[in-house]
mmCIF file of C-alpha atoms in Angstrom:
data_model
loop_
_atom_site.group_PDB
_atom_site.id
_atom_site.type_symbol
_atom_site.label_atom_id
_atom_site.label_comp_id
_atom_site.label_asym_id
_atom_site.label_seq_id
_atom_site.Cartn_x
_atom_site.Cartn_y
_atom_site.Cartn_z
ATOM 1 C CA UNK S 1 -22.420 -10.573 -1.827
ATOM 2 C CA UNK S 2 -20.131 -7.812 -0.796
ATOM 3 C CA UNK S 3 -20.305 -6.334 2.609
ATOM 4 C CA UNK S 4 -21.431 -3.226 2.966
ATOM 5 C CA UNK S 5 -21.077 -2.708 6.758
ATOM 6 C CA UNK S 6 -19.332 -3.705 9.803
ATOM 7 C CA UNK S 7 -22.627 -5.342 10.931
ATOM 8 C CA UNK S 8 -22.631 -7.280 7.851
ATOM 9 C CA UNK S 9 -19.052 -8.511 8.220
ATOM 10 C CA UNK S 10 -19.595 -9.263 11.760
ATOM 11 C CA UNK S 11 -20.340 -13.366 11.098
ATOM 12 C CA UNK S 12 -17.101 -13.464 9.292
ATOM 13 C CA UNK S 13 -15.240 -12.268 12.060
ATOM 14 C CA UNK S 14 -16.702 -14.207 14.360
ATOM 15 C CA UNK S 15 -16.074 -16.994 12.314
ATOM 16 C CA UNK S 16 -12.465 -15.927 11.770
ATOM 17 C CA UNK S 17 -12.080 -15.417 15.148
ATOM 18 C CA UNK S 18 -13.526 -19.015 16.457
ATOM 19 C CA UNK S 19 -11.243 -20.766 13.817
ATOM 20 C CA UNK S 20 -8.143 -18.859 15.113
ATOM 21 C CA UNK S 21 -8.863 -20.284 18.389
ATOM 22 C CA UNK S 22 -9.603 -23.393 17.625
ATOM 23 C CA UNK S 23 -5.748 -23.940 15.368
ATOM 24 C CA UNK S 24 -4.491 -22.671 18.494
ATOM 25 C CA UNK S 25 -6.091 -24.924 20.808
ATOM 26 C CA UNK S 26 -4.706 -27.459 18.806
ATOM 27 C CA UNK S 27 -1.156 -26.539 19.012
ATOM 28 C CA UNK S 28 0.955 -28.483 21.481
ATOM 29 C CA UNK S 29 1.393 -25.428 23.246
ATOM 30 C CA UNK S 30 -1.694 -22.953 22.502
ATOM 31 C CA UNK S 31 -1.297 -19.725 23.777
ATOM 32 C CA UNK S 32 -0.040 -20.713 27.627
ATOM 33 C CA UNK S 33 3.946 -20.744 26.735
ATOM 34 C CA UNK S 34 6.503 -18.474 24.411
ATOM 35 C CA UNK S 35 9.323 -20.076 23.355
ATOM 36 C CA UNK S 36 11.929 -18.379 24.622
ATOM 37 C CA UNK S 37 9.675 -16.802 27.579
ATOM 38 C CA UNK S 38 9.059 -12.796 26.614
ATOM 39 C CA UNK S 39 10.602 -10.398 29.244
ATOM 40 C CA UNK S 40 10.967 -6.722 29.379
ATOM 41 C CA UNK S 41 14.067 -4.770 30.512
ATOM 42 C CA UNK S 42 14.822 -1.089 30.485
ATOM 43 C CA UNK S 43 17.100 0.064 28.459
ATOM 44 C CA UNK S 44 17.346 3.591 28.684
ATOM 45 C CA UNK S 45 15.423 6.187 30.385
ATOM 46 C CA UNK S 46 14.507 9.752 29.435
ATOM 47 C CA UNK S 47 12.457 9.560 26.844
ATOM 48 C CA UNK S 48 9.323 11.716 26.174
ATOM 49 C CA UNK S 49 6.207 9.276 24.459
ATOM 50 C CA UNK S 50 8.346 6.845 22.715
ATOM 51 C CA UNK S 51 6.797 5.592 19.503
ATOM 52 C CA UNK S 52 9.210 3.925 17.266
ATOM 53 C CA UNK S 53 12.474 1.892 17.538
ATOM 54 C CA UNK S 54 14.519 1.283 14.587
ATOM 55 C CA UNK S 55 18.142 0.566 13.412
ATOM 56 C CA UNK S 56 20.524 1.317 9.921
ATOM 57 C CA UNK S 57 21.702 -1.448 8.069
ATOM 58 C CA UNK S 58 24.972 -2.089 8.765
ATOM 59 C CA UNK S 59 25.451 -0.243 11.978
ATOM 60 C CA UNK S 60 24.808 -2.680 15.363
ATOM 61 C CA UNK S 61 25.829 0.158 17.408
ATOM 62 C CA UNK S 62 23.020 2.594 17.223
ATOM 63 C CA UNK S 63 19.262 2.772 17.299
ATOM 64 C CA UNK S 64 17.197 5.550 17.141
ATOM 65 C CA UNK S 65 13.907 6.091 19.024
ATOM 66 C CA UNK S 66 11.063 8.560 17.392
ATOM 67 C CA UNK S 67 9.371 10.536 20.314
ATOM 68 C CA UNK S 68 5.662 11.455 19.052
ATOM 69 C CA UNK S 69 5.062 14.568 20.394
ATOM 70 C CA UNK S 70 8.367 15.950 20.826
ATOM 71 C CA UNK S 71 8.970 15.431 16.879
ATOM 72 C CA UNK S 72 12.930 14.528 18.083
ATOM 73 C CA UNK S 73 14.651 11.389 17.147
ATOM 74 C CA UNK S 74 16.932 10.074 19.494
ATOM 75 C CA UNK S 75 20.095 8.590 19.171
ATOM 76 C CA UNK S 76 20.853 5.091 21.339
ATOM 77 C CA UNK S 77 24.140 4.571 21.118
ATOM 78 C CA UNK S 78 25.957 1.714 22.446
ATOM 79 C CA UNK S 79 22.924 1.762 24.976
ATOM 80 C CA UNK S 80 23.432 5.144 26.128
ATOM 81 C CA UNK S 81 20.653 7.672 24.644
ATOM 82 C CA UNK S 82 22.803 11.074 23.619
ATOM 83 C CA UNK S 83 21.756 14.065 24.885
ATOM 84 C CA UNK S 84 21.405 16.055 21.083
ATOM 85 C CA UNK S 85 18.521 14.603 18.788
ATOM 86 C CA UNK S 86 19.484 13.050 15.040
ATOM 87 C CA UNK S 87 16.910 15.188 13.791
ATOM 88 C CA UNK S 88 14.025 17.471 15.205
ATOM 89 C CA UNK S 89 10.389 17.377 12.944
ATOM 90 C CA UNK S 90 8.788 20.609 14.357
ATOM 91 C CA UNK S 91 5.172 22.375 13.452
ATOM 92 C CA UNK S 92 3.459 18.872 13.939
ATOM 93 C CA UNK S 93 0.355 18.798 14.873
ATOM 94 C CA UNK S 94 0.327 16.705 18.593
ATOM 95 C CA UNK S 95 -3.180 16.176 19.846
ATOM 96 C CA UNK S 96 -4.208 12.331 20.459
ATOM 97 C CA UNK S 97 -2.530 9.913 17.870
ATOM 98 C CA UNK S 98 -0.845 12.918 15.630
ATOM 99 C CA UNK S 99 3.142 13.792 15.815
ATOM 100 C CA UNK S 100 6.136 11.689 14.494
ATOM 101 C CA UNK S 101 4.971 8.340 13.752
ATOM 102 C CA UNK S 102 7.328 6.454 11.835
ATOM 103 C CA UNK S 103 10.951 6.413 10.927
ATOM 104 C CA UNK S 104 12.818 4.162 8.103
ATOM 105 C CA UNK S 105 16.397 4.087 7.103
ATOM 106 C CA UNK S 106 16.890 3.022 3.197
ATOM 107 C CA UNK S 107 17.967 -0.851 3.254
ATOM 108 C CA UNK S 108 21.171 -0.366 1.613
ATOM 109 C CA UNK S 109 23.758 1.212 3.976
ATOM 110 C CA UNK S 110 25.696 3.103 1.316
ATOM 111 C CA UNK S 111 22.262 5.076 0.610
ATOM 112 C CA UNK S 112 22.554 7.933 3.374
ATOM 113 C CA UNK S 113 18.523 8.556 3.060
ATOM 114 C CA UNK S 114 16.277 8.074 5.681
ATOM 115 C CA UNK S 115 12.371 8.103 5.498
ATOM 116 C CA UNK S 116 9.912 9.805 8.570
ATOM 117 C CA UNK S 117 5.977 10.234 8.406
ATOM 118 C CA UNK S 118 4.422 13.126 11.270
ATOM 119 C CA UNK S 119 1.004 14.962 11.045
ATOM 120 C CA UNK S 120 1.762 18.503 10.699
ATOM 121 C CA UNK S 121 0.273 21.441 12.255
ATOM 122 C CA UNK S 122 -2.777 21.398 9.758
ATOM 123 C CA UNK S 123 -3.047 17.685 10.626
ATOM 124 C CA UNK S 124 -1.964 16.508 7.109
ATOM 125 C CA UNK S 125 0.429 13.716 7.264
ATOM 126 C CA UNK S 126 3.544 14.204 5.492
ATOM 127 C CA UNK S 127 5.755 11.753 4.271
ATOM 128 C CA UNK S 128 9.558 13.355 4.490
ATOM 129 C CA UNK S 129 12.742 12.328 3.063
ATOM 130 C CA UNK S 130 16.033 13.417 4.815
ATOM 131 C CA UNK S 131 19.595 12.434 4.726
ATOM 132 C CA UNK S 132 22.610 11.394 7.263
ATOM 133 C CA UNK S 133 25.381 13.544 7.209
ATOM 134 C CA UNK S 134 28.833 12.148 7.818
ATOM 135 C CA UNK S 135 28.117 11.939 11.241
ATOM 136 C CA UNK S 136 25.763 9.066 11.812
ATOM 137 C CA UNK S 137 24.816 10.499 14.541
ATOM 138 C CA UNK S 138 23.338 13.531 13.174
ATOM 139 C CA UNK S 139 20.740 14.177 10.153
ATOM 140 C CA UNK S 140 21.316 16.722 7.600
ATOM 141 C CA UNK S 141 18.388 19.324 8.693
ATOM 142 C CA UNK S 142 18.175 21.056 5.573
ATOM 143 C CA UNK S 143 18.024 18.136 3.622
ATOM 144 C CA UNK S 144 14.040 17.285 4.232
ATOM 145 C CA UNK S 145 12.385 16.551 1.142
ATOM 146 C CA UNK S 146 8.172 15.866 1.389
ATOM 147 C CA UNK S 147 7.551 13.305 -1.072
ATOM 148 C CA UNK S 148 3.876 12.598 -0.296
ATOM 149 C CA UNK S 149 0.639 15.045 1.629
ATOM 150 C CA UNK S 150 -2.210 13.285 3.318
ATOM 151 C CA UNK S 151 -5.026 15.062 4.476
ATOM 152 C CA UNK S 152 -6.330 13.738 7.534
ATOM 153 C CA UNK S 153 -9.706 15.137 8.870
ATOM 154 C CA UNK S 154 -9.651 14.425 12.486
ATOM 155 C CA UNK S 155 -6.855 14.239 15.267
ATOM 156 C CA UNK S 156 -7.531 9.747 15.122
ATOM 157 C CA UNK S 157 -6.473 7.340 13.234
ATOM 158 C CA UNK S 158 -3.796 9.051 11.640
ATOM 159 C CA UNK S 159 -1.349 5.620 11.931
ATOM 160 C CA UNK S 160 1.971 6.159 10.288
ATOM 161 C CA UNK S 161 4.168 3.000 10.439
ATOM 162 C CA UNK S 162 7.001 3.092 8.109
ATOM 163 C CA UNK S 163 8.998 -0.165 6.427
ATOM 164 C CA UNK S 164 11.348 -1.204 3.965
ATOM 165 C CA UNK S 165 9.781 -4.508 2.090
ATOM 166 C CA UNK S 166 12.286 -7.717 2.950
ATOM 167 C CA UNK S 167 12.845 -8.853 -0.831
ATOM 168 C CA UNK S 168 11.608 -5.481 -2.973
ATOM 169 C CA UNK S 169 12.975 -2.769 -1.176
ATOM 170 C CA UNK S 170 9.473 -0.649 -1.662
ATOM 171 C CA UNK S 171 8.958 1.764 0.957
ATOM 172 C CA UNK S 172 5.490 0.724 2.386
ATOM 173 C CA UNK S 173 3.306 3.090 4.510
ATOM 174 C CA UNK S 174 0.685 1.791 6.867
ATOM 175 C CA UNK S 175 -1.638 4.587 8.137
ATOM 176 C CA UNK S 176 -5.165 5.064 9.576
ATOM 177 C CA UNK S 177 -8.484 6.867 7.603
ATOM 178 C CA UNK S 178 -8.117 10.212 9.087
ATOM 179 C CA UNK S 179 -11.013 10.028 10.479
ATOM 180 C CA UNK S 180 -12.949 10.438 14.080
ATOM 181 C CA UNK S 181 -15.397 7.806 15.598
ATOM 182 C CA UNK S 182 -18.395 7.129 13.891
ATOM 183 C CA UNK S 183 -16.391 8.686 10.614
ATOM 184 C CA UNK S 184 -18.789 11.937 10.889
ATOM 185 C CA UNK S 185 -16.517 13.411 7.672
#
Protein backbone atom coordinates (compact mmCIF):
# COMPACT_ATOMS: atom_id res chain seq x y z
CA UNK A 1 0.00 0.00 0.00
CA UNK A 2 1.28 3.41 -0.82
CA UNK A 3 0.81 6.25 1.53
CA UNK A 4 -1.28 8.71 0.71
CA UNK A 5 -0.89 11.08 3.71
CA UNK A 6 1.27 12.21 6.43
CA UNK A 7 -1.20 10.51 8.84
CA UNK A 8 -0.74 7.40 7.02
CA UNK A 9 3.06 7.52 7.11
CA UNK A 10 3.02 8.48 10.64
CA UNK A 11 3.67 4.55 12.04
CA UNK A 12 6.64 4.46 9.82
CA UNK A 13 8.15 7.30 11.30
CA UNK A 14 7.57 6.42 14.47
CA UNK A 15 8.98 3.28 13.79
CA UNK A 16 11.98 4.87 12.07
CA UNK A 17 12.37 7.04 14.70
CA UNK A 18 12.31 4.30 17.74
CA UNK A 19 14.89 2.17 15.72
CA UNK A 20 17.23 5.22 15.34
CA UNK A 21 17.23 5.45 18.98
CA UNK A 22 17.54 2.29 19.85
CA UNK A 23 21.21 1.77 17.30
CA UNK A 24 22.15 4.69 19.19
CA UNK A 25 21.55 3.52 22.54
CA UNK A 26 23.59 0.81 21.62
CA UNK A 27 26.62 2.63 20.63
CA UNK A 28 29.41 2.79 23.19
CA UNK A 29 28.89 6.30 23.28
CA UNK A 30 25.11 7.16 22.20
CA UNK A 31 24.47 10.57 21.80
CA UNK A 32 26.21 11.97 25.32
CA UNK A 33 29.91 12.58 23.70
CA UNK A 34 31.40 14.02 20.12
CA UNK A 35 34.53 12.93 19.30
CA UNK A 36 36.48 15.66 19.09
CA UNK A 37 34.00 17.81 21.45
CA UNK A 38 32.01 20.50 18.98
CA UNK A 39 32.80 24.18 19.87
CA UNK A 40 31.91 27.40 18.29
CA UNK A 41 34.22 30.41 17.74
CA UNK A 42 33.68 33.65 15.93
CA UNK A 43 35.31 34.24 13.17
CA UNK A 44 34.36 37.34 11.75
CA UNK A 45 31.77 39.81 12.50
CA UNK A 46 29.65 42.06 10.29
CA UNK A 47 27.63 40.09 8.56
CA UNK A 48 23.92 40.71 7.70
CA UNK A 49 21.72 37.01 7.96
CA UNK A 50 24.45 34.71 7.05
CA UNK A 51 23.23 31.69 5.14
CA UNK A 52 25.92 29.86 3.41
CA UNK A 53 29.69 29.18 3.84
CA UNK A 54 31.64 27.78 1.10
CA UNK A 55 35.22 27.59 -0.38
CA UNK A 56 36.99 27.15 -4.27
CA UNK A 57 38.92 24.27 -4.91
CA UNK A 58 42.25 24.95 -4.72
CA UNK A 59 42.27 28.18 -2.84
CA UNK A 60 42.69 27.64 1.32
CA UNK A 61 42.81 31.27 1.62
CA UNK A 62 39.34 32.45 0.99
CA UNK A 63 35.75 31.62 1.79
CA UNK A 64 32.86 33.29 0.87
CA UNK A 65 29.70 33.78 2.97
CA UNK A 66 26.10 34.27 1.07
CA UNK A 67 24.01 36.88 3.11
CA UNK A 68 20.15 36.03 2.40
CA UNK A 69 18.61 39.11 2.32
CA UNK A 70 21.27 41.36 1.38
CA UNK A 71 21.77 39.16 -1.96
CA UNK A 72 25.87 40.06 -1.36
CA UNK A 73 28.49 37.46 -1.16
CA UNK A 74 31.22 38.13 0.97
CA UNK A 75 34.67 37.59 0.67
CA UNK A 76 36.70 35.94 3.94
CA UNK A 77 39.95 36.29 3.27
CA UNK A 78 42.71 35.05 5.30
CA UNK A 79 39.99 35.51 8.13
CA UNK A 80 39.39 39.02 7.53
CA UNK A 81 35.84 39.65 5.72
CA UNK A 82 36.64 42.55 2.86
CA UNK A 83 34.72 45.37 2.86
CA UNK A 84 33.49 45.07 -1.25
CA UNK A 85 31.13 41.97 -1.99
CA UNK A 86 32.34 39.11 -4.77
CA UNK A 87 29.13 39.59 -6.25
CA UNK A 88 25.73 41.40 -5.41
CA UNK A 89 22.21 39.24 -6.55
CA UNK A 90 19.70 42.18 -6.41
CA UNK A 91 15.65 42.23 -7.20
CA UNK A 92 15.26 39.10 -4.86
CA UNK A 93 12.42 38.66 -3.34
CA UNK A 94 13.33 38.73 0.83
CA UNK A 95 10.29 37.96 2.91
CA UNK A 96 10.67 34.79 5.36
CA UNK A 97 12.91 31.97 3.82
CA UNK A 98 13.34 33.83 0.17
CA UNK A 99 16.79 35.71 -0.91
CA UNK A 100 20.24 34.13 -1.77
CA UNK A 101 20.24 30.67 -0.69
CA UNK A 102 22.97 28.80 -2.03
CA UNK A 103 26.33 29.30 -3.58
CA UNK A 104 28.68 26.55 -5.45
CA UNK A 105 32.01 26.97 -7.06
CA UNK A 106 32.60 24.31 -10.09
CA UNK A 107 34.93 21.41 -8.56
CA UNK A 108 37.67 21.87 -10.89
CA UNK A 109 39.71 25.03 -10.09
CA UNK A 110 40.73 25.82 -13.66
CA UNK A 111 36.79 26.20 -14.41
CA UNK A 112 36.26 29.99 -13.33
CA UNK A 113 32.25 29.28 -13.01
CA UNK A 114 30.46 29.55 -10.03
CA UNK A 115 26.77 28.44 -9.36
CA UNK A 116 24.07 30.69 -6.91
CA UNK A 117 20.22 29.91 -6.40
CA UNK A 118 17.95 33.29 -4.85
CA UNK A 119 14.10 33.78 -5.12
CA UNK A 120 13.59 36.76 -7.15
CA UNK A 121 11.29 39.56 -6.77
CA UNK A 122 8.29 37.48 -8.27
CA UNK A 123 9.35 34.75 -5.82
CA UNK A 124 10.56 32.35 -8.59
CA UNK A 125 13.76 30.75 -7.74
CA UNK A 126 16.41 31.13 -10.17
CA UNK A 127 19.25 29.09 -10.62
CA UNK A 128 22.29 31.55 -11.96
CA UNK A 129 25.54 30.85 -13.43
CA UNK A 130 28.37 33.50 -13.10
CA UNK A 131 32.04 33.60 -13.50
CA UNK A 132 35.37 34.78 -11.48
CA UNK A 133 37.24 37.29 -13.08
CA UNK A 134 40.99 37.35 -12.67
CA UNK A 135 40.60 38.66 -9.45
CA UNK A 136 39.39 35.92 -7.17
CA UNK A 137 38.18 38.18 -5.23
CA UNK A 138 35.69 39.64 -7.44
CA UNK A 139 32.85 38.00 -9.80
CA UNK A 140 32.37 39.02 -13.27
CA UNK A 141 28.81 40.93 -12.84
CA UNK A 142 27.83 40.79 -16.27
CA UNK A 143 28.56 37.37 -16.65
CA UNK A 144 25.15 35.89 -14.88
CA UNK A 145 23.66 33.33 -16.89
CA UNK A 146 19.95 31.75 -15.47
CA UNK A 147 20.09 28.25 -16.35
CA UNK A 148 16.92 27.06 -14.57
CA UNK A 149 13.17 29.16 -13.28
CA UNK A 150 11.19 27.76 -10.42
CA UNK A 151 8.02 29.04 -9.59
CA UNK A 152 7.42 29.08 -6.06
CA UNK A 153 3.86 29.99 -4.79
CA UNK A 154 4.37 31.18 -1.34
CA UNK A 155 7.22 33.13 0.57
CA UNK A 156 8.10 29.15 2.57
CA UNK A 157 9.80 26.51 1.76
CA UNK A 158 11.64 27.87 -0.96
CA UNK A 159 15.12 25.82 0.29
CA UNK A 160 17.95 26.36 -2.10
CA UNK A 161 21.09 24.40 -1.04
CA UNK A 162 23.58 24.11 -3.72
CA UNK A 163 26.46 21.12 -4.17
CA UNK A 164 28.87 19.68 -6.36
CA UNK A 165 28.41 15.60 -6.20
CA UNK A 166 31.90 14.03 -4.57
CA UNK A 167 32.59 11.39 -7.48
CA UNK A 168 30.15 12.82 -10.57
CA UNK A 169 30.62 16.31 -10.50
CA UNK A 170 26.59 16.89 -11.11
CA UNK A 171 25.44 20.04 -9.78
CA UNK A 172 22.63 18.94 -7.33
CA UNK A 173 19.90 21.35 -6.06
CA UNK A 174 18.02 20.72 -2.87
CA UNK A 175 14.97 23.04 -2.50
CA UNK A 176 11.58 23.19 -0.70
CA UNK A 177 7.73 22.83 -2.50
CA UNK A 178 7.03 26.43 -2.76
CA UNK A 179 4.46 26.18 -0.85
CA UNK A 180 2.72 27.76 2.52
CA UNK A 181 1.40 25.65 5.54
CA UNK A 182 -1.28 23.45 4.99
CA UNK A 183 -0.12 23.68 1.02
CA UNK A 184 -3.46 25.87 0.34
CA UNK A 185 -2.02 26.14 -3.60
Amino acid sequence: MVPHSLADLLPQLRLTFSLVLVLLSLSPRGLAAADPPLTTERIVAGLARPVGLTHRSGDASRLYVIEQHSGDIRVIRDGILLSDPFLSIGGLSTGSEQGLLGLAFHPDSADDRFFVYFTRGDRAGVLRSYRISPDPDLAVTGSGEDLLVIPQPQSNHNGGWLAFGPTDDLLYLGLGDGGGGGDDD
